[in-house]
Short mmCIF file of C-alpha atoms in Angstrom, two decimals:
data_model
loop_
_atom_site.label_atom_id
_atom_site.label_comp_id
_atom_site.label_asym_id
_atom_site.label_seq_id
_atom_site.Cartn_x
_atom_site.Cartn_y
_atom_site.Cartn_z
CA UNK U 1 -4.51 92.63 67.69
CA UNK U 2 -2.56 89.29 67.23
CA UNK U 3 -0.61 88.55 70.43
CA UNK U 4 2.31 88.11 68.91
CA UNK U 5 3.85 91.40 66.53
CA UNK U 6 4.39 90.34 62.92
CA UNK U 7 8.13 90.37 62.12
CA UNK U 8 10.17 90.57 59.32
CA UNK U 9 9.54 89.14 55.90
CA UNK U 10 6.10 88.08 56.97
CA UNK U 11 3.38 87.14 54.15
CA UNK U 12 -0.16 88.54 54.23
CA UNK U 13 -1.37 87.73 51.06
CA UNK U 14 1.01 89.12 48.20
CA UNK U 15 2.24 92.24 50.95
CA UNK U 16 5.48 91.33 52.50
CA UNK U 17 6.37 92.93 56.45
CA UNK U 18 9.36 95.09 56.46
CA UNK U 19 9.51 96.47 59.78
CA UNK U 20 7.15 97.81 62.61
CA UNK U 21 6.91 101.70 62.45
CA UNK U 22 4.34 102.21 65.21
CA UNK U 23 1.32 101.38 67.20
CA UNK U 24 -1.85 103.31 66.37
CA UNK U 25 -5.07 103.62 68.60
CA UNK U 26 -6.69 100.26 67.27
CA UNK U 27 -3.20 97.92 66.67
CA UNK U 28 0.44 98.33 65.12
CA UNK U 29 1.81 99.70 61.92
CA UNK U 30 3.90 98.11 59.69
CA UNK U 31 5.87 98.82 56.56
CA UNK U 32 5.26 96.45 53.84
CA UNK U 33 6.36 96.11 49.99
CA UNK U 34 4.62 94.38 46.86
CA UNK U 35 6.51 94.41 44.32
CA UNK U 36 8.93 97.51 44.06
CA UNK U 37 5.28 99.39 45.93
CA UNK U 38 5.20 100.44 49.57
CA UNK U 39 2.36 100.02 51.74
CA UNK U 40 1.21 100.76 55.71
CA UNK U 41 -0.11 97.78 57.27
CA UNK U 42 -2.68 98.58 60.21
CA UNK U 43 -4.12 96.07 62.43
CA UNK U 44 -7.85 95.89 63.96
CA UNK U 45 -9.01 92.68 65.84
CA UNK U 46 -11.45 90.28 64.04
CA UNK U 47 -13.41 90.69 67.62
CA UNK U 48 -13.80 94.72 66.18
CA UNK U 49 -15.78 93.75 62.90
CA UNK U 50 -18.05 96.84 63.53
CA UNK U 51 -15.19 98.71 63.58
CA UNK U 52 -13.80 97.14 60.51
CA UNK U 53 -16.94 97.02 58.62
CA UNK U 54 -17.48 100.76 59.62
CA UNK U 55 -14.12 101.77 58.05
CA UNK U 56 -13.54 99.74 54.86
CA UNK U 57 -17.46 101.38 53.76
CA UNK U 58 -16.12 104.75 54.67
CA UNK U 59 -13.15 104.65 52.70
CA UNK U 60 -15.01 102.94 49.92
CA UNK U 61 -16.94 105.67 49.61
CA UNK U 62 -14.46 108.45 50.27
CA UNK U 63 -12.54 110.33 47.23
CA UNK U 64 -9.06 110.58 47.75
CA UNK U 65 -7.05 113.57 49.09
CA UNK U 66 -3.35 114.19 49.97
CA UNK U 67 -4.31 114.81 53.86
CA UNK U 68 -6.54 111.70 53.99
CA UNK U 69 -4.46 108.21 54.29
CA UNK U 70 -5.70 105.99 50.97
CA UNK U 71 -7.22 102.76 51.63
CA UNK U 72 -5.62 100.08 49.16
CA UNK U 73 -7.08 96.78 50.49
CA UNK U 74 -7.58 94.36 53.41
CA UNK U 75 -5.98 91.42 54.08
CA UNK U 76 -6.49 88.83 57.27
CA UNK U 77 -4.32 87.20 59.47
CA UNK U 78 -4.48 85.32 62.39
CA UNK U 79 -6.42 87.24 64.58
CA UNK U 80 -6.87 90.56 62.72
CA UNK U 81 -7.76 92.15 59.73
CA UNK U 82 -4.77 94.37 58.53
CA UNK U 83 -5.64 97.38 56.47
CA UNK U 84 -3.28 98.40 53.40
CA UNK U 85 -2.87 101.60 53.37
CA UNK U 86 -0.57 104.27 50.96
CA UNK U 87 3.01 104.32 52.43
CA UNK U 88 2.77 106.46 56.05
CA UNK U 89 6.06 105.17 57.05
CA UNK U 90 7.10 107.88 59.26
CA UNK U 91 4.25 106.13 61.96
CA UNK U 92 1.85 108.53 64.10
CA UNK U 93 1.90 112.02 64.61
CA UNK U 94 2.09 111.05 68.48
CA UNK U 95 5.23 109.03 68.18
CA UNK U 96 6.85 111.92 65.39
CA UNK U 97 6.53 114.13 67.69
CA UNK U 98 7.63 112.35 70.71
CA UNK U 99 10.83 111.78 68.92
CA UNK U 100 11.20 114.89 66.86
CA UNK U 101 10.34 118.07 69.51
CA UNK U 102 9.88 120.23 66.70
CA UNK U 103 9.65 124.06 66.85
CA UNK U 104 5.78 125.88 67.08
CA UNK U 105 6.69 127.53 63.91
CA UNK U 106 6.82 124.10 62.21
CA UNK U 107 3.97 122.69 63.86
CA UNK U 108 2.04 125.09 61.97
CA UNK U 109 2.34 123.56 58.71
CA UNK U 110 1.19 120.25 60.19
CA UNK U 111 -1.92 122.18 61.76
CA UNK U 112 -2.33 123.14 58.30
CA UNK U 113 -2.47 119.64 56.85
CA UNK U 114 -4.81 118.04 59.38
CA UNK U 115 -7.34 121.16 58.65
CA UNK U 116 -7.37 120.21 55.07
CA UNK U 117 -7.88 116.59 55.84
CA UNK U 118 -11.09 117.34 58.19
CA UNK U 119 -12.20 120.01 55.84
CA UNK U 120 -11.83 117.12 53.06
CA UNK U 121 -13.67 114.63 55.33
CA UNK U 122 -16.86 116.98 56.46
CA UNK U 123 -17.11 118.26 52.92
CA UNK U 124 -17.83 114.49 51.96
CA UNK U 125 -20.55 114.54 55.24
CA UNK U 126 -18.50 112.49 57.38
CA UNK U 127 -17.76 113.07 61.10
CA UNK U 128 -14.33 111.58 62.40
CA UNK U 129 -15.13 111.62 66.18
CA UNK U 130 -11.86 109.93 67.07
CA UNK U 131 -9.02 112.68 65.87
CA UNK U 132 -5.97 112.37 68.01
CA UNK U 133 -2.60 112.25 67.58
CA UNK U 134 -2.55 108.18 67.37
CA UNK U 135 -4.84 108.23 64.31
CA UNK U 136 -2.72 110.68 62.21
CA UNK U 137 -0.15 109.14 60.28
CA UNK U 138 2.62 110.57 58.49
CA UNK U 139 4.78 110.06 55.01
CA UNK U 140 7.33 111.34 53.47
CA UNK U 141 7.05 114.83 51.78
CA UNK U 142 9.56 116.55 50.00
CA UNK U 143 10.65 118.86 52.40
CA UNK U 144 8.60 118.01 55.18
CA UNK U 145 6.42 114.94 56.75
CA UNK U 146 3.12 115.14 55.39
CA UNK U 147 0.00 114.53 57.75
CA UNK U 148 -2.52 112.38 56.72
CA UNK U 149 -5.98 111.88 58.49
CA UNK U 150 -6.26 108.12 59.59
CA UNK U 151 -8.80 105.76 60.96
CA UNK U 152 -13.03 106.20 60.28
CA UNK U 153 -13.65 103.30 62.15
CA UNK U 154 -15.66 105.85 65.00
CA UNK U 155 -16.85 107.68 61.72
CA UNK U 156 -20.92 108.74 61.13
CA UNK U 157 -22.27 110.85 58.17
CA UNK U 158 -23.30 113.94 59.25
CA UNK U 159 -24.92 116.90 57.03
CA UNK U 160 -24.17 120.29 55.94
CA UNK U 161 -26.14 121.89 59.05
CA UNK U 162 -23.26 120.40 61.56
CA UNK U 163 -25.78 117.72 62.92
CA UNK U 164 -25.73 113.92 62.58
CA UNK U 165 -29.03 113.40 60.22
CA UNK U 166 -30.93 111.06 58.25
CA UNK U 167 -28.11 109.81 55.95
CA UNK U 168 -27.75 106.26 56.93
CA UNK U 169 -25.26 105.83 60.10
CA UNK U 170 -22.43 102.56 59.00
CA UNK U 171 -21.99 102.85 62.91
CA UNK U 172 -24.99 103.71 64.78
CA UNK U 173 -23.83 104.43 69.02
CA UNK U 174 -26.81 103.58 70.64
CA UNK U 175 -26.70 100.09 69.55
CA UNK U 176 -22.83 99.34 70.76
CA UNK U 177 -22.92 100.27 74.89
CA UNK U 178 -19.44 99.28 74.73
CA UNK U 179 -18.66 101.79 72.68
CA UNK U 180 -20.31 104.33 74.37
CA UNK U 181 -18.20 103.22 77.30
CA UNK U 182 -15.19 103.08 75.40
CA UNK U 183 -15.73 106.94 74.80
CA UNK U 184 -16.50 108.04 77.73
CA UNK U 185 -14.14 106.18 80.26
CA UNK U 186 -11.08 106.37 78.51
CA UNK U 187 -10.90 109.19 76.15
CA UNK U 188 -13.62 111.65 77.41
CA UNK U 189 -10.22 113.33 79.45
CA UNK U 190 -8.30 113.42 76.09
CA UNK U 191 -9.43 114.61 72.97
CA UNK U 192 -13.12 114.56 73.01
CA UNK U 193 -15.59 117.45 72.96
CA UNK U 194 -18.13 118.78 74.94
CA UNK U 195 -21.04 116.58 73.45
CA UNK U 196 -19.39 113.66 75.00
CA UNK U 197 -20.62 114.50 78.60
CA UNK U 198 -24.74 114.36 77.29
CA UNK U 199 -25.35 110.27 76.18
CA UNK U 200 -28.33 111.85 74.71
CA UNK U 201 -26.35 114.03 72.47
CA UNK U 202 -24.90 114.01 69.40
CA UNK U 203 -21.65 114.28 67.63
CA UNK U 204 -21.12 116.95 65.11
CA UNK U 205 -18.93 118.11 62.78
CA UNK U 206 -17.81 121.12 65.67
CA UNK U 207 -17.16 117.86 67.28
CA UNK U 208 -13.91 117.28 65.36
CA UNK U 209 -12.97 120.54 65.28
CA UNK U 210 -12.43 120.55 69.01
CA UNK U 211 -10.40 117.24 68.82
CA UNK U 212 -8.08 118.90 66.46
CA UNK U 213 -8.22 122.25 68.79
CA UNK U 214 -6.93 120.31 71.85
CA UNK U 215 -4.30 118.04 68.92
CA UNK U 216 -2.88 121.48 68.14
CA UNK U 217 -2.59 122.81 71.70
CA UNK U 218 -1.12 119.38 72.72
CA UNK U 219 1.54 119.51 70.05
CA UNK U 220 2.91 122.91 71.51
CA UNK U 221 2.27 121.44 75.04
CA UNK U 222 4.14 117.92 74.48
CA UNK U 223 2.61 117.28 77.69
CA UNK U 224 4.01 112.97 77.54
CA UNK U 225 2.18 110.18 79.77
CA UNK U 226 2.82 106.22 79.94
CA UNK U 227 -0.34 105.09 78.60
CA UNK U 228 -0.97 101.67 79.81
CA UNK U 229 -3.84 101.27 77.60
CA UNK U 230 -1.66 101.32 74.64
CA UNK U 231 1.74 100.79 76.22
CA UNK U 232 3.44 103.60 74.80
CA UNK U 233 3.95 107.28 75.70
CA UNK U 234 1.34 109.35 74.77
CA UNK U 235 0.79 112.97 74.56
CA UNK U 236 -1.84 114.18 76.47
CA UNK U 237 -3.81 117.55 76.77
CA UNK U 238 -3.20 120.19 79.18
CA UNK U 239 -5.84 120.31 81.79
CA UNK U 240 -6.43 123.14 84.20
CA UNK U 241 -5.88 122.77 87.71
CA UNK U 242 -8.41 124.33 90.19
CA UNK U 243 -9.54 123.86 93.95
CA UNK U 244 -11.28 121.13 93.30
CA UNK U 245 -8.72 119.03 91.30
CA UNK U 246 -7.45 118.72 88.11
CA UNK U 247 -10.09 119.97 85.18
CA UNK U 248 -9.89 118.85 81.59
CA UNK U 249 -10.17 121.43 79.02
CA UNK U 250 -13.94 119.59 77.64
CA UNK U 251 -15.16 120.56 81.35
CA UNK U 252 -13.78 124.48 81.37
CA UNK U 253 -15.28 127.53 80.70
CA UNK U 254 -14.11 129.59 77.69
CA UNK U 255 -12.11 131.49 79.62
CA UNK U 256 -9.95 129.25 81.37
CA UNK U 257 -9.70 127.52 77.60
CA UNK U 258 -8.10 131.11 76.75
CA UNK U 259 -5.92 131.61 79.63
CA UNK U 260 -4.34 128.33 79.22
CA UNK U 261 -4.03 128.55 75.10
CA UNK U 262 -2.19 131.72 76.11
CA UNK U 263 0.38 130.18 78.02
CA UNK U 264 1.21 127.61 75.88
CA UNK U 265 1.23 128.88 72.00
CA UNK U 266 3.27 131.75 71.35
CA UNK U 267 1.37 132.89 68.06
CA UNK U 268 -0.73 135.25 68.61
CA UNK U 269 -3.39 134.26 65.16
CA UNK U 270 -2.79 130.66 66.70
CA UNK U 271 -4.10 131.33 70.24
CA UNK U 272 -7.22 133.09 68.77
CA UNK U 273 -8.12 130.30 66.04
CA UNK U 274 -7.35 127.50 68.81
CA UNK U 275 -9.65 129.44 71.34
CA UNK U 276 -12.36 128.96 68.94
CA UNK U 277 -12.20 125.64 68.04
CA UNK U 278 -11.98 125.08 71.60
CA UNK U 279 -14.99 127.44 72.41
CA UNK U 280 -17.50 125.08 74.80
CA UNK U 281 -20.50 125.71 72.47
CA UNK U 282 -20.58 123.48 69.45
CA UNK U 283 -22.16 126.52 67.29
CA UNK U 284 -19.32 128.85 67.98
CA UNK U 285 -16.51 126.96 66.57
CA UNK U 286 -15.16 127.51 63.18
CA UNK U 287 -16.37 125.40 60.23
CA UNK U 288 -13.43 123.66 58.36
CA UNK U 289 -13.95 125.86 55.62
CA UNK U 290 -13.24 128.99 57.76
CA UNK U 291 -10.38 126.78 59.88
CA UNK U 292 -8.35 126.30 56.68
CA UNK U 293 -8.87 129.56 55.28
CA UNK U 294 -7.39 131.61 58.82
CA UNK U 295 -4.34 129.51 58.38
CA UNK U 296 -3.62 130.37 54.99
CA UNK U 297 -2.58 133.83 56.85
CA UNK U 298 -0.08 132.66 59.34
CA UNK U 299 0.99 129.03 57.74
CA UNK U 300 4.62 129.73 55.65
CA UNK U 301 3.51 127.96 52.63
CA UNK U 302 6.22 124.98 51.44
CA UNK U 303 9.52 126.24 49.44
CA UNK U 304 9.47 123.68 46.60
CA UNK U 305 10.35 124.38 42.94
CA UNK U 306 7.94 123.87 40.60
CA UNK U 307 9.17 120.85 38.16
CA UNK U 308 7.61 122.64 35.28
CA UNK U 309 10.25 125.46 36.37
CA UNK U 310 13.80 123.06 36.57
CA UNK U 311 12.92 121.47 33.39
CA UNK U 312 12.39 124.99 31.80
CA UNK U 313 15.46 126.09 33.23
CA UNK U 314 17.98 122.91 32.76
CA UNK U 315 16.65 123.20 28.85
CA UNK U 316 18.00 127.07 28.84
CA UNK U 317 21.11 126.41 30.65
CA UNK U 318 21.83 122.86 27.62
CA UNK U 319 20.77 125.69 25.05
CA UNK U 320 23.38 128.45 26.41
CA UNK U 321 26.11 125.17 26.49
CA UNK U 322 25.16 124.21 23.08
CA UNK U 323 25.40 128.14 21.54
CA UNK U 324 28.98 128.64 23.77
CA UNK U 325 30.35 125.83 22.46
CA UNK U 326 29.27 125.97 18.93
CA UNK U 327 30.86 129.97 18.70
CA UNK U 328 33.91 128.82 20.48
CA UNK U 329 33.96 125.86 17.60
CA UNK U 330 33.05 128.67 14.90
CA UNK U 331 35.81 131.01 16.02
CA UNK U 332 38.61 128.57 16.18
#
């Protein structure tokens, strides 16, 4: 990122800085305006081009979806390329949540929005590999803030058998050591899977559903850390603590995974789904497909009024007016 934090009423091309609203796992986030439109700025170091080139192909390629930030455009400055995203003003899920404390039973609808994001990103064969609570943003819904999946710059095609394949890799790992280092020194502990441990593995599409396993538990956890990486607070994971020192949940058996799920959530549908997208074997986890589909059962679905409905019902309550006014007219 540039050294110096853009402030207000800064120029990148025709998008004008309104204020910072966060700082994701590549740079900071900004609110912007063109025009009367609102955008989300995000910042990724010219030094990064494979991770820039990696994302802007991605998204080019990527329909859009309501749980899936929208790519707009790209604009450089100074010493970064800033991403224009759809409005996420609200900033990351790790900082909303940070703030906010909210209840389990809300959490659950934000679950429920990053499953439909993954589900909308493996069904177009791609693999995140970098979900965490820094690279989900979140806007403005009408009762609620809205999740949105964020950041393919990690991102691989995959194919429908849950394996990395032939489909031509943007980002290819055995060609960037440093980011094989980068994954396994400083976020193999957080919110990567298994896989991770093996350099001759490969990442999967049960690869993300782990990451957003250990993203739900961590939400209901709040477990917050100083990250000096970042500078910021960050929630972390729970780990387990044994004889032998403290164990992150990647490294335990399935049934410490369950123990510990069970003394953090408090649902018992949750604790079951969460123990199997945590499950240490890659082919035991749910698909997306079945993820989204289990919380259909427990999520409380959003109480908003159909438009269709209000205009349906304003017209009904003009046309009683209308008829008690013209008999009160008649009569007199």
């Amino acid at each position: 990122m540039s050294d110096l934090p853009l402030s207000p009423g800064t120029c990148l091309g025709n998008y004008h800085v309104v204020r910072a609203v966060g700082k994701g796992e590549f740079g900071m986030l900004y609110e912007s305006r063109k025009g009367r439109e609102s955008f989300t700025l995000r910042g990724k170091k010219v030094d990064e081009q494979w991770a820039v080139d990696n994302e802007i192909s991605m998204m080019n390629g990527l329909p859009q979806h309501t749980h899936v930030s929208t790519f707009v455009d790209s604009v450089a400055h100074g010493n970064a390329i800033y991403f224009v995203l759809e409005d996420c003003n609200i900033g990351t899920l790790n900082d909303f949540l940070i703030k906010e404390k909210p209840p389990e039973q809300f959490l659950h609808s934000l679950m429920f929005d990053m499953a439909k994001g993954v589900l909308h990103l493996h069904r177009n064969k791609i693999v995140h590999r970098d979900l965490n609570p820094n690279n989900v943003l979140l806007s403005a819904g009408r009762h609620r803030p809205i999740c949105k999946i964020s950041n393919l710059s990690l991102a691989q095609y995959g194919n429908c058998y849950n394996q990395l394949d032939t489909v031509p890799n943007v980002l290819d790992i055995t060609t960037h050591a440093d980011l094989y280092l980068f994954l396994t020194t400083r976020c193999s502990d957080k919110y990567w899977p298994p896989e991770i441990k093996d350099h001759g593995d490969s990442f999967r599409f049960a690869s993300d559903i782990f990451s957003l396993g250990l993203i739900f538990l961590s939400m209901v956890s709040l477990i917050v850390k100083y990250d000096k990486y970042l500078s910021k607070d960050m929630i972390y994971p729970p780990t387990v603590k044994k004889s032998s020192g403290v164990t992150p949940l990647f490294l335990c058996s399935l049934q410490d995974v369950k123990e510990m799920v069970a003394s953090i959530v408090a649902s018992a549908a949750v604790q079951d789904l969460v123990c199997g997208m945590l499950h240490p074997t890659h082919g035991k986890r749910p698909q997306a497909g079945q993820l989204v589909a289990a919380m259909k059962t427990f999520v409380a679905p959003d109480r908003s009024i159909p438009i269709g409905f209000i205009v349906l019902l304003s017209l009904a309550v003009l046309l009683i007016v209308v008829i008690v006014t013209w008999k009160l007219t008649f009569d007199y």
